[in-house]
Short mmCIF file of C-alpha atoms in Angstrom, two decimals:
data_model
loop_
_atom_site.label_atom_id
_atom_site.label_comp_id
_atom_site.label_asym_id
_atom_site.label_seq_id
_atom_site.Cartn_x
_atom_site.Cartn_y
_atom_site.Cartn_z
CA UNK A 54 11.25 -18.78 15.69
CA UNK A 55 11.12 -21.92 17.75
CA UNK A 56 9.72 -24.05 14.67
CA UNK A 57 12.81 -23.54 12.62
CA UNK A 58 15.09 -23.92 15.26
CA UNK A 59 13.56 -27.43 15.93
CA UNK A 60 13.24 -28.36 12.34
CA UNK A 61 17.32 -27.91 12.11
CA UNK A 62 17.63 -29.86 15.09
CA UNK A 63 15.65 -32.20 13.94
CA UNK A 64 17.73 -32.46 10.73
CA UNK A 65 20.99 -32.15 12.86
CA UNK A 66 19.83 -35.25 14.93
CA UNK A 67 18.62 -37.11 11.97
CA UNK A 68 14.67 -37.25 13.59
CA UNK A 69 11.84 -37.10 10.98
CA UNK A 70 10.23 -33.50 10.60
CA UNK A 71 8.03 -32.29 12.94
CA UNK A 72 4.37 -32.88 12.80
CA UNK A 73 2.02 -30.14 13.87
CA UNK A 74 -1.77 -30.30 15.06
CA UNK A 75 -3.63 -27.27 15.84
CA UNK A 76 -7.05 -27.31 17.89
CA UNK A 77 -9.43 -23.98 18.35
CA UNK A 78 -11.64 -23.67 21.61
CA UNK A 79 -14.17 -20.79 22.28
CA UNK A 80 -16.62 -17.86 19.90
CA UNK A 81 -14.95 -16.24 16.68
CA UNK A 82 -14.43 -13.39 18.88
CA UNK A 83 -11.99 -14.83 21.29
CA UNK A 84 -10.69 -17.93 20.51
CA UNK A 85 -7.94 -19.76 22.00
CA UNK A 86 -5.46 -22.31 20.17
CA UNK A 87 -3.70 -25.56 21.42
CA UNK A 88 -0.92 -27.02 19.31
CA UNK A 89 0.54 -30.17 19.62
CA UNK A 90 4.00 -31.08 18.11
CA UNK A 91 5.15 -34.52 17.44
CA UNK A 92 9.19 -35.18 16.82
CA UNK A 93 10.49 -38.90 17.21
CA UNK A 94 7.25 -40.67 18.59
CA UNK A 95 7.00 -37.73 21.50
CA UNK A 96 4.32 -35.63 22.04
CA UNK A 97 4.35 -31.89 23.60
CA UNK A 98 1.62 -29.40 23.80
CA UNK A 99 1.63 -25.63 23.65
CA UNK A 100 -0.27 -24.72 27.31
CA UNK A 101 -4.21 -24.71 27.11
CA UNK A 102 -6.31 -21.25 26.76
CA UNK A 103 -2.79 -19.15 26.59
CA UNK A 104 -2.33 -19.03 22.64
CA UNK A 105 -4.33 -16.57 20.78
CA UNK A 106 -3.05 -17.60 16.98
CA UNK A 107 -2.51 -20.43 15.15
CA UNK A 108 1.19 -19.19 14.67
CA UNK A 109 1.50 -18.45 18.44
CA UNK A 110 0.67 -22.21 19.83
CA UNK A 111 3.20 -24.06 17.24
CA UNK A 112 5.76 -22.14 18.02
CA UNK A 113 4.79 -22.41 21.82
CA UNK A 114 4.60 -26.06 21.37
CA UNK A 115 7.82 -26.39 19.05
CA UNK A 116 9.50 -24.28 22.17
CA UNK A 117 9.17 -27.45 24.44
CA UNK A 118 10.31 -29.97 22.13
CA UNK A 119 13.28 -28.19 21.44
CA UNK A 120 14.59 -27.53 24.89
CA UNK A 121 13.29 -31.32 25.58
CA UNK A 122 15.70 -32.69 22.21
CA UNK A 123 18.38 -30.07 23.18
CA UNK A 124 18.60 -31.57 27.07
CA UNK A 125 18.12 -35.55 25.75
CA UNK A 126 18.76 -35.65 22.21
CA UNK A 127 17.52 -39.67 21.46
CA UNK A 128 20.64 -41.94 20.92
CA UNK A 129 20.43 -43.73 17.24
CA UNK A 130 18.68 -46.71 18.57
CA UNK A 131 15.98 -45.36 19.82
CA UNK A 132 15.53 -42.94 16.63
CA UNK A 133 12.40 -44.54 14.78
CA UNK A 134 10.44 -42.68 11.89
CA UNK A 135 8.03 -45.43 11.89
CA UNK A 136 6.90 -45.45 15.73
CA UNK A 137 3.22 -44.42 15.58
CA UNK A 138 2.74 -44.42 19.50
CA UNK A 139 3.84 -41.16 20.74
CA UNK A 140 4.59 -40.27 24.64
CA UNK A 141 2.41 -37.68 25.94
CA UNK A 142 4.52 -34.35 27.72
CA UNK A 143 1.74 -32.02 28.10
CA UNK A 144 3.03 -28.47 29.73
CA UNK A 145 0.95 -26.67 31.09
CA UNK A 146 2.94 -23.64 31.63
CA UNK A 147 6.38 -23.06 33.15
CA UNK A 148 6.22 -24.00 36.52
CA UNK A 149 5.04 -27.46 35.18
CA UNK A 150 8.23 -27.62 33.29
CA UNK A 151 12.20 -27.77 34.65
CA UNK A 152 13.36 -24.60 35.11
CA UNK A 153 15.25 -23.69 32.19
CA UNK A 154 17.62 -21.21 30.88
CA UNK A 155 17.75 -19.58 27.61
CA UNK A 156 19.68 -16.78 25.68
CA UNK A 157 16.71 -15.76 23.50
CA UNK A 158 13.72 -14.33 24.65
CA UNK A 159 10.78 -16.57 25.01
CA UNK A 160 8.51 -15.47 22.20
CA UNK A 161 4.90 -15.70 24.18
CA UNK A 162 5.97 -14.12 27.15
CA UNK A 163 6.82 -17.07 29.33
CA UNK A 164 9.02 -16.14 32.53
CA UNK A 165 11.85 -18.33 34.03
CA UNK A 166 13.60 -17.90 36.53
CA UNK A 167 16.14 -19.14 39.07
CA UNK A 168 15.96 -20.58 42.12
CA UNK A 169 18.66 -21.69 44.54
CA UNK A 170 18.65 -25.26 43.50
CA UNK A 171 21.16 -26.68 41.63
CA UNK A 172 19.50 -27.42 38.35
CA UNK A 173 22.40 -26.99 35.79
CA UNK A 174 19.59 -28.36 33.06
CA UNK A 175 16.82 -30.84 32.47
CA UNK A 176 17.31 -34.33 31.45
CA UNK A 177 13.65 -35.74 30.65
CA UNK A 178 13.76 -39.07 29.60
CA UNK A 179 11.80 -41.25 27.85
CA UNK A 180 11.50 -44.84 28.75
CA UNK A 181 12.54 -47.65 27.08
CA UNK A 182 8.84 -48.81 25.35
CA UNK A 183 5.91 -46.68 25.31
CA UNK A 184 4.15 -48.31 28.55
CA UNK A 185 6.85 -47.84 30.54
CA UNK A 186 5.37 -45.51 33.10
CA UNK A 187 2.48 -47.67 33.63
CA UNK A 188 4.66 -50.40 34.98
CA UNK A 189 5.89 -48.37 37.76
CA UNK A 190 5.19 -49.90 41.21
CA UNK A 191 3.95 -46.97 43.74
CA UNK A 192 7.19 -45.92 45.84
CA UNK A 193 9.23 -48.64 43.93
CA UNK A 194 12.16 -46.37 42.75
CA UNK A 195 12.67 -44.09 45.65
CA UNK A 196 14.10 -46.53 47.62
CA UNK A 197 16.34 -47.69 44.61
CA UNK A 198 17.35 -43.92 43.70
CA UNK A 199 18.35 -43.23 47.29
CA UNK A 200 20.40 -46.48 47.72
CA UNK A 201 22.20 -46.00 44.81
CA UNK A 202 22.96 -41.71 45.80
CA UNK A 203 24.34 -43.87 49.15
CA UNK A 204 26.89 -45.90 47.42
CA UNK A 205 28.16 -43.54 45.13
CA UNK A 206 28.13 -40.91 48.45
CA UNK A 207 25.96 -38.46 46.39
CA UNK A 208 23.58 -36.03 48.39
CA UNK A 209 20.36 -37.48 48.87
CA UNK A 210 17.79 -36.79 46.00
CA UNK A 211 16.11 -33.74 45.97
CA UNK A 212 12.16 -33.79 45.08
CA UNK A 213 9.94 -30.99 43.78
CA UNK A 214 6.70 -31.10 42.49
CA UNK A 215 4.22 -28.96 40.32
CA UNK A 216 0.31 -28.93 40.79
CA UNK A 217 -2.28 -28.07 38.45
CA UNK A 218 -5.62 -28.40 37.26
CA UNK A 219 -8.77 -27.85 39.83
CA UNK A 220 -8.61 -29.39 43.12
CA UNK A 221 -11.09 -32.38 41.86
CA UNK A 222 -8.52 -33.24 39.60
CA UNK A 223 -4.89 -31.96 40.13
CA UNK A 224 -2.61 -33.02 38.26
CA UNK A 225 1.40 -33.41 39.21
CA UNK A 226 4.29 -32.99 37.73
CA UNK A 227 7.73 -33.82 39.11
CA UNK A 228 11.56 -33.28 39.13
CA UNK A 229 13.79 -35.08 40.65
CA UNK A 230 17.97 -33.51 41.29
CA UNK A 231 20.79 -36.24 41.55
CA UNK A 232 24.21 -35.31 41.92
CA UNK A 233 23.21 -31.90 40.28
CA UNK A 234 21.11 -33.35 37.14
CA UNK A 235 17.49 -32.82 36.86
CA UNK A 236 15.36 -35.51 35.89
CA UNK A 237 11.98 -34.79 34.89
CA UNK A 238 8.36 -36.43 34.56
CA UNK A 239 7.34 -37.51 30.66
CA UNK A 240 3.69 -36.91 32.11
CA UNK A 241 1.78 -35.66 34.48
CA UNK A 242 0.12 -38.11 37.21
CA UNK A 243 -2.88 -38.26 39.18
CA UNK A 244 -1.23 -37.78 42.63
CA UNK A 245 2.46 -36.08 44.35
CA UNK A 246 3.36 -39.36 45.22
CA UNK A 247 2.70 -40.97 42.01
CA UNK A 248 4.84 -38.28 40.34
CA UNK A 249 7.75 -38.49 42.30
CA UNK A 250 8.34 -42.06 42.01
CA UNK A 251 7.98 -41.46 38.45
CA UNK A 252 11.09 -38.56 38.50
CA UNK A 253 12.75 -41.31 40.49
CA UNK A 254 11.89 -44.23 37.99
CA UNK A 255 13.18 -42.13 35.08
CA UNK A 256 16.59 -40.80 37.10
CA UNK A 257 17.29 -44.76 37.98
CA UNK A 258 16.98 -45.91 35.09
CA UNK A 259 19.10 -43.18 32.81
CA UNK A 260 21.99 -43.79 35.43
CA UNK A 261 21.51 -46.93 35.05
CA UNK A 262 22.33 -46.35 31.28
CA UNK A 263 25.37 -44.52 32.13
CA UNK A 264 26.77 -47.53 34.31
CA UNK A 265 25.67 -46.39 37.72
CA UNK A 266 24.15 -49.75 39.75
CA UNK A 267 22.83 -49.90 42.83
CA UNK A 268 24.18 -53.82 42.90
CA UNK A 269 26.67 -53.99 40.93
CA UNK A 270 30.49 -53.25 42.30
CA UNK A 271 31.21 -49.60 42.80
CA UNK A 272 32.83 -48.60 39.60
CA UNK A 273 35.30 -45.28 39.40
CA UNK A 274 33.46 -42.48 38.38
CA UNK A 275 37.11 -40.70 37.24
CA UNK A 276 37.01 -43.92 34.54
CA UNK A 277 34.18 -43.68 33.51
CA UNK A 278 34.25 -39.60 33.17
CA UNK A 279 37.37 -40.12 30.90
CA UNK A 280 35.98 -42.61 28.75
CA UNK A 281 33.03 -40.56 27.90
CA UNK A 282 35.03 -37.54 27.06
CA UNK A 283 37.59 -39.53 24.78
CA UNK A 284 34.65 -40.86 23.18
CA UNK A 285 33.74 -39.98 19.63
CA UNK A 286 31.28 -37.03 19.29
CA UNK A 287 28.32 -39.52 17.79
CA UNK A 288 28.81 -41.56 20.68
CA UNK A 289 27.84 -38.88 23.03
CA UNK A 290 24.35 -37.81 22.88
CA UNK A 291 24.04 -35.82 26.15
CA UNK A 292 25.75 -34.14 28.82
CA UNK A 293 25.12 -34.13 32.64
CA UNK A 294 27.29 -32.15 35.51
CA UNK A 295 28.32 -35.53 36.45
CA UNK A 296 30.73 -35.99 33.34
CA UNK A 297 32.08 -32.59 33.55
CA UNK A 298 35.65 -31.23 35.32
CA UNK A 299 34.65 -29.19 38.06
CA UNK A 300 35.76 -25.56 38.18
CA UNK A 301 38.78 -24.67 39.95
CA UNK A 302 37.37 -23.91 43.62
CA UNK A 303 38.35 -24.12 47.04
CA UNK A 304 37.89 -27.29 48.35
CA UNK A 305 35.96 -25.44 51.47
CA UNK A 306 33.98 -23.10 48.91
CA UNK A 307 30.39 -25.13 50.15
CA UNK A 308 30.73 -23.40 53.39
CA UNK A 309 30.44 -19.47 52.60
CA UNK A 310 26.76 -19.64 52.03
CA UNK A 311 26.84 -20.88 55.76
CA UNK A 312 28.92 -18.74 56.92
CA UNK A 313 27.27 -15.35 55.77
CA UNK A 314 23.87 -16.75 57.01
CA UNK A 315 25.04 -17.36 59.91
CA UNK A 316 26.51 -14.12 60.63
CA UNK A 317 23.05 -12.02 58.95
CA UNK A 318 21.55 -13.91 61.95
CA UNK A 319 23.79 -13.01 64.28
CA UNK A 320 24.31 -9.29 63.13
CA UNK A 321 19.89 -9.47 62.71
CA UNK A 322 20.22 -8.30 59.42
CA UNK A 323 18.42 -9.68 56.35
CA UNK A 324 19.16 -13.56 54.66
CA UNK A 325 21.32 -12.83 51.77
CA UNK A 326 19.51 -13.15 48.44
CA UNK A 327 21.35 -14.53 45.48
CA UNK A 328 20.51 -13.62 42.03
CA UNK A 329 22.72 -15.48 38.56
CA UNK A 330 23.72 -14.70 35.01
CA UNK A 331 24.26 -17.70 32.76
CA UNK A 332 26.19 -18.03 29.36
CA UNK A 333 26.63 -21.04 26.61
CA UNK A 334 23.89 -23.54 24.70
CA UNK A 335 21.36 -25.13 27.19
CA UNK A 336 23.10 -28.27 27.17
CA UNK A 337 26.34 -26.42 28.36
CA UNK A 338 25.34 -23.52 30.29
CA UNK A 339 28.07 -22.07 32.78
CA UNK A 340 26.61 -19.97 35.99
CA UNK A 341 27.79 -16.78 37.83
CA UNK A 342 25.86 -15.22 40.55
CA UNK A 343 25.65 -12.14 42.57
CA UNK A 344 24.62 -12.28 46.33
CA UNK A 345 22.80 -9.29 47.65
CA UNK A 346 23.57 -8.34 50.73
CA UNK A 347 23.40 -5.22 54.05
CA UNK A 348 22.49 -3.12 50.49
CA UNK A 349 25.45 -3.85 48.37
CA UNK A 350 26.28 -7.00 45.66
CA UNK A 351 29.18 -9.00 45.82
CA UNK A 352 30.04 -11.23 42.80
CA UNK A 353 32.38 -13.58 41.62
CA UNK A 354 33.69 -13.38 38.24
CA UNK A 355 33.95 -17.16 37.31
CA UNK A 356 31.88 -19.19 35.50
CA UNK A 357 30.74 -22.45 37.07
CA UNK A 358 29.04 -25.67 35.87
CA UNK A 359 26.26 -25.37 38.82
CA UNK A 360 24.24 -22.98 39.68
CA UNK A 361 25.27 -23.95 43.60
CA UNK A 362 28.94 -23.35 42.96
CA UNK A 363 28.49 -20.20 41.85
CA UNK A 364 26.31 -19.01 44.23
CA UNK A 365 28.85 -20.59 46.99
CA UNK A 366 32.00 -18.17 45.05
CA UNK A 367 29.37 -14.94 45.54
CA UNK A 368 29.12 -15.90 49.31
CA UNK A 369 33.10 -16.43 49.28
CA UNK A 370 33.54 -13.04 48.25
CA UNK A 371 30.76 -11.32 50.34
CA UNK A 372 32.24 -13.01 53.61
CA UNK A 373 35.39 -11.59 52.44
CA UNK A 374 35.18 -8.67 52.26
CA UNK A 375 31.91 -8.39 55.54
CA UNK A 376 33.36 -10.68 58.02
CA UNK A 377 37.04 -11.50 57.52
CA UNK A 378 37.18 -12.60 61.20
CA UNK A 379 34.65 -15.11 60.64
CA UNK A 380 36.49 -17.03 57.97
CA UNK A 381 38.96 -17.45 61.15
CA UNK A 382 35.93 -19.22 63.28
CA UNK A 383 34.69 -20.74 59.91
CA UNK A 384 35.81 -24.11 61.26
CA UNK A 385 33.23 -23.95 63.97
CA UNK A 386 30.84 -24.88 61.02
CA UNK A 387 32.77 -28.02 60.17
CA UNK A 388 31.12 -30.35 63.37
CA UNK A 389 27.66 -29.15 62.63
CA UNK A 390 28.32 -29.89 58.50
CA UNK A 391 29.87 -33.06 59.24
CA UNK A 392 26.76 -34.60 60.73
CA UNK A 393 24.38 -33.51 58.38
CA UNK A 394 26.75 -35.12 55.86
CA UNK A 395 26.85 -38.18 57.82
CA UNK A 396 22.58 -38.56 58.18
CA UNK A 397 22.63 -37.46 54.12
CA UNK A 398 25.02 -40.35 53.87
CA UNK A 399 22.95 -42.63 55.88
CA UNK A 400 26.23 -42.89 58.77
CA UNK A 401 25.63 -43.01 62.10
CA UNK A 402 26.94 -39.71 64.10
CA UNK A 403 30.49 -39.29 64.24
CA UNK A 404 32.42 -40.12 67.19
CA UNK A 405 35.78 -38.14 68.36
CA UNK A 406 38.44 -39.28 69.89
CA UNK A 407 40.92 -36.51 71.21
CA UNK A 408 44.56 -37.50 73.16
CA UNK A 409 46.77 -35.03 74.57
CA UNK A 410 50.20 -34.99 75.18
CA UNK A 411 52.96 -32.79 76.36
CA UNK A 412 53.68 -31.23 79.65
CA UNK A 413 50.76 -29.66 81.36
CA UNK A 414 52.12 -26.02 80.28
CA UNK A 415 52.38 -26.93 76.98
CA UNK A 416 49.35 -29.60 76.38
CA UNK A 417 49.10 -30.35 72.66
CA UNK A 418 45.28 -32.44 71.52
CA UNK A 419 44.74 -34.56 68.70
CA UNK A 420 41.86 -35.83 67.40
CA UNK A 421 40.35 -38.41 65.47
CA UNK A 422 36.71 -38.78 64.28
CA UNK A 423 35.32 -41.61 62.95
CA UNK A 424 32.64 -41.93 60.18
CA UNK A 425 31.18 -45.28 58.41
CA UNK A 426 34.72 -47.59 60.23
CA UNK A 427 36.65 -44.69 58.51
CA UNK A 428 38.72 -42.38 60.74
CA UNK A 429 39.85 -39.10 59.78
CA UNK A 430 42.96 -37.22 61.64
CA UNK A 431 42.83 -33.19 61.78
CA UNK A 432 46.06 -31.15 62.96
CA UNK A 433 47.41 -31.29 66.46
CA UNK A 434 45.68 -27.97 68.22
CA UNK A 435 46.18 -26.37 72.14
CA UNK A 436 42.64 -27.09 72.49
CA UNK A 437 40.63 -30.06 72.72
CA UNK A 438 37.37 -28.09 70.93
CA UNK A 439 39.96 -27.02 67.95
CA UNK A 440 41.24 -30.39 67.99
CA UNK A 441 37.83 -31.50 67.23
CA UNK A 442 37.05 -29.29 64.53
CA UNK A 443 40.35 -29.62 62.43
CA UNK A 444 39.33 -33.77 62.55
CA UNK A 445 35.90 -32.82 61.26
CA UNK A 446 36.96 -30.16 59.09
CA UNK A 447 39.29 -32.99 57.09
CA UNK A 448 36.53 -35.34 57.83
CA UNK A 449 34.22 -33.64 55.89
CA UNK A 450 36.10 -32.37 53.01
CA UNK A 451 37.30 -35.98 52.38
CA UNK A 452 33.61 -37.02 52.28
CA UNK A 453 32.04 -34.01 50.06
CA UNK A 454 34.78 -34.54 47.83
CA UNK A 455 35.33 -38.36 47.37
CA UNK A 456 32.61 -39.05 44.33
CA UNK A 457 35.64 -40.16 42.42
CA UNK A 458 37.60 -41.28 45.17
CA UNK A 459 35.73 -43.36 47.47
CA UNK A 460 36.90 -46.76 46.25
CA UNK A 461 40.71 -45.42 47.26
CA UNK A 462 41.23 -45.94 50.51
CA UNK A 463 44.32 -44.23 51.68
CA UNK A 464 47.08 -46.59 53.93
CA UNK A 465 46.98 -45.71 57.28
CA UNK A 466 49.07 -42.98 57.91
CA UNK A 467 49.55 -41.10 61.30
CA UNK A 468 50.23 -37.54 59.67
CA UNK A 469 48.29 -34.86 60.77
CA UNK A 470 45.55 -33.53 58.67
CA UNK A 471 45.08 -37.18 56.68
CA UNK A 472 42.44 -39.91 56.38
CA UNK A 473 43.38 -42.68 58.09
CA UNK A 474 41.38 -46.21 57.92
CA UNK A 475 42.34 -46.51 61.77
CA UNK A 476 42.47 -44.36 64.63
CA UNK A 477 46.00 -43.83 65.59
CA UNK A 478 47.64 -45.28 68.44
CA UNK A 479 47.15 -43.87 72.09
CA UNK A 480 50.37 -45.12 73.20
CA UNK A 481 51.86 -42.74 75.48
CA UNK A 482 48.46 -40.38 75.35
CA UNK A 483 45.78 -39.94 77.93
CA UNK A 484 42.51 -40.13 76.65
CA UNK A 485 40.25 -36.59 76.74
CA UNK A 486 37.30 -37.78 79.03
#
């Protein structure tokens, strides 16, 4: 099935045919097949000692390169029926690989599944010549990847990594998760660390591609978003959750999952488990998820680009309908989120400032935190602690939601519930001790 689905890719994308290579291992009586597929100068191979036809490995081997051409199909520079040195992308069997959706049944039994990572799709990449990974310097490009997740105020790259092979000679695979795109490994590599820098090498350099620098002036991301969608279909050759509109959600949606942990742990029941359904081609696929919960589900119906959001709608409606009170006290969550934002970031802790005013029986606070010489004001409150938490509460939805925003600071303004680039005055206030 997989073998003529590639093939019309492969016509669709304008790539030379496929070229298949079959090799038999073991006795007459049980032998086992490995296929190896070649499209565009890339090599993938059906997993060792699995396959028990000819048939069975081709088609296991034309799987991968399909899902790899449908994630990163090759712009038209790069697309050379004459290269004759092909990248190795051996895969060994699914937990080697990204973890990958599909609306047809795998045809040799392969399971995937879903985890609660945000991996909205693969993006392997290929580098630019065919040595490229060799020229890696160990560690080189984590410190580059996380610099540039810092200036564009993305969360801090997230690292997994698969193991296989004997313990005298594992080998590693690894993905890498920026701003909600996977980037994977071309090849596997002789050690974890090794394979990581090599996720972060090929995640550097393909938002590098896209414009993102780690030197050069921050650019705006809403630009850049809009050119790519009013560009010509042959001018777009992939798609990442970065260049997407994000669904319509709450602002304060990233805090449910919080919330109805926190109060399984208080109430010492079980964690919540989330389970999704997904819809559309891999290079488009839309999430909804379910959250299991005290023995019932509770599920959004709306789609979402990331697997995250979706499971964040599930805990939205869970809480609901559970815990309405603690939607109330959700705020309580905002000081605690704040700083972990902040040391994601790479901020030092925020600092409050809270002024009072008013005559004793009717004492009003205000607050102000400051984050990275940028102050944020929350809504006047009868208590110093809620004070506190409507500052952090603006704080941090400012901050989770500024990727296209950053580079717009707002004039300072001394209306409650607004970023300001200044604390406001304390003219007339005595300063909380």
């Amino acid at each position: 099935m997989y073998k003529s689905k590639l093939q019309e890719l492969c016509h669709r994308l304008g790539l030379p045919l496929p070229e298949y290579t079959v090799t038999r291992k073991g006795p007459d009586h049980d032998s086992k097949f490995q296929a190896q597929v070649t499209v565009n100068g890339v090599s993938f191979h059906s997993t060792p000692d699995k396959c028990k036809t000819c048939k069975e490995a081709e088609n296991l081997a034309a799987h991968f390169a399909f899902e790899y051409f449908s994630h990163n199909p090759p712009v038209p520079s790069t697309i050379d029926p004459s290269l004759t040195e092909a990248h190795s992308h051996p895969a060994a069997d699914p937990g080697v690989l990204p973890k990958v959706t599909s609306s047809h049944p795998d045809p040799v039994g392969s399971h995937e599944t879903h985890d609660s990572d945000p991996l909205a799709g693969p993006q392997p990449v290929m580098g630019d010549d065919p040595s490229f990974p060799s020229k890696i310097s160990a560690g080189a490009y984590k410190p580059k990847l996380l610099e540039l997740c810092r200036k564009y105020r993305w969360k801090q790259p997230e690292y997994k990594t698969a193991k296989e092979g004997p313990d005298h000679m594992p080998r590693f695979a690894a993905t890498v998760v920026v701003n909600d795109v996977a980037y994977v490994t071309p090849h596997q590599c002789r050690s974890s660390k090794e394979a990581t820098n090599l996720a972060a090498c090929v995640a550097f350099n393909q938002l590098a591609r896209l414009g993102f620098s780690s030197t050069a002036d921050h650019i705006d991301i809403k630009v850049h978003q809009n050119n790519k969608r009013n560009a010509q279909p042959s001018d777009i050759r992939s798609t990442s959750l970065a260049s997407r509109e994000p669904s319509n959600s709450s602002e304060v949606l990233h805090v449910y999952k919080n919330q109805l942990q926190q109060y399984a742990q208080k109430q010492g029941l079980p964690l919540p488990q989330y389970s999704c359904e997904t819809e559309g081609p891999p290079h488009d696929r839309r999430f909804r998820s379910r959250v299991a919960f005290s023995g019932k589900f509770y599920e959004c119906q709306q789609f979402f680009t990331t697997l995250k959001e979706a499971e964040q709608a599930a805990a939205k409606v869970a809480v609901e309908a559970i815990c309405p009170d603690e939607i109330q006290k959700g705020g309580g969550l905002f000081k605690t989120l704040l700083q972990e934002l902040a040391q994601k970031l790479g901020f030092l802790f925020p600092t409050y400032k809270t002024v009072q005013s008013g005559p004793p029986h009717d004492t009003t606070f205000s607050s102000v935190v400051q984050i990275d010489e940028e102050s944020y004001q929350g809504q006047p409150a009868k208590t110093k602690k809620q004070a506190e938490l409507n500052a952090a509460e603006i704080a941090y939805n400012t901050l989770i939601n500024c990727s296209d925003k950053c580079t717009k600071r707002q004039k300072t303004s001394t209306i409650p519930g607004t970023h300001i680039p200044h604390p406001p005055s304390t003219h007339n206030f005595s300063l909380c001790q």
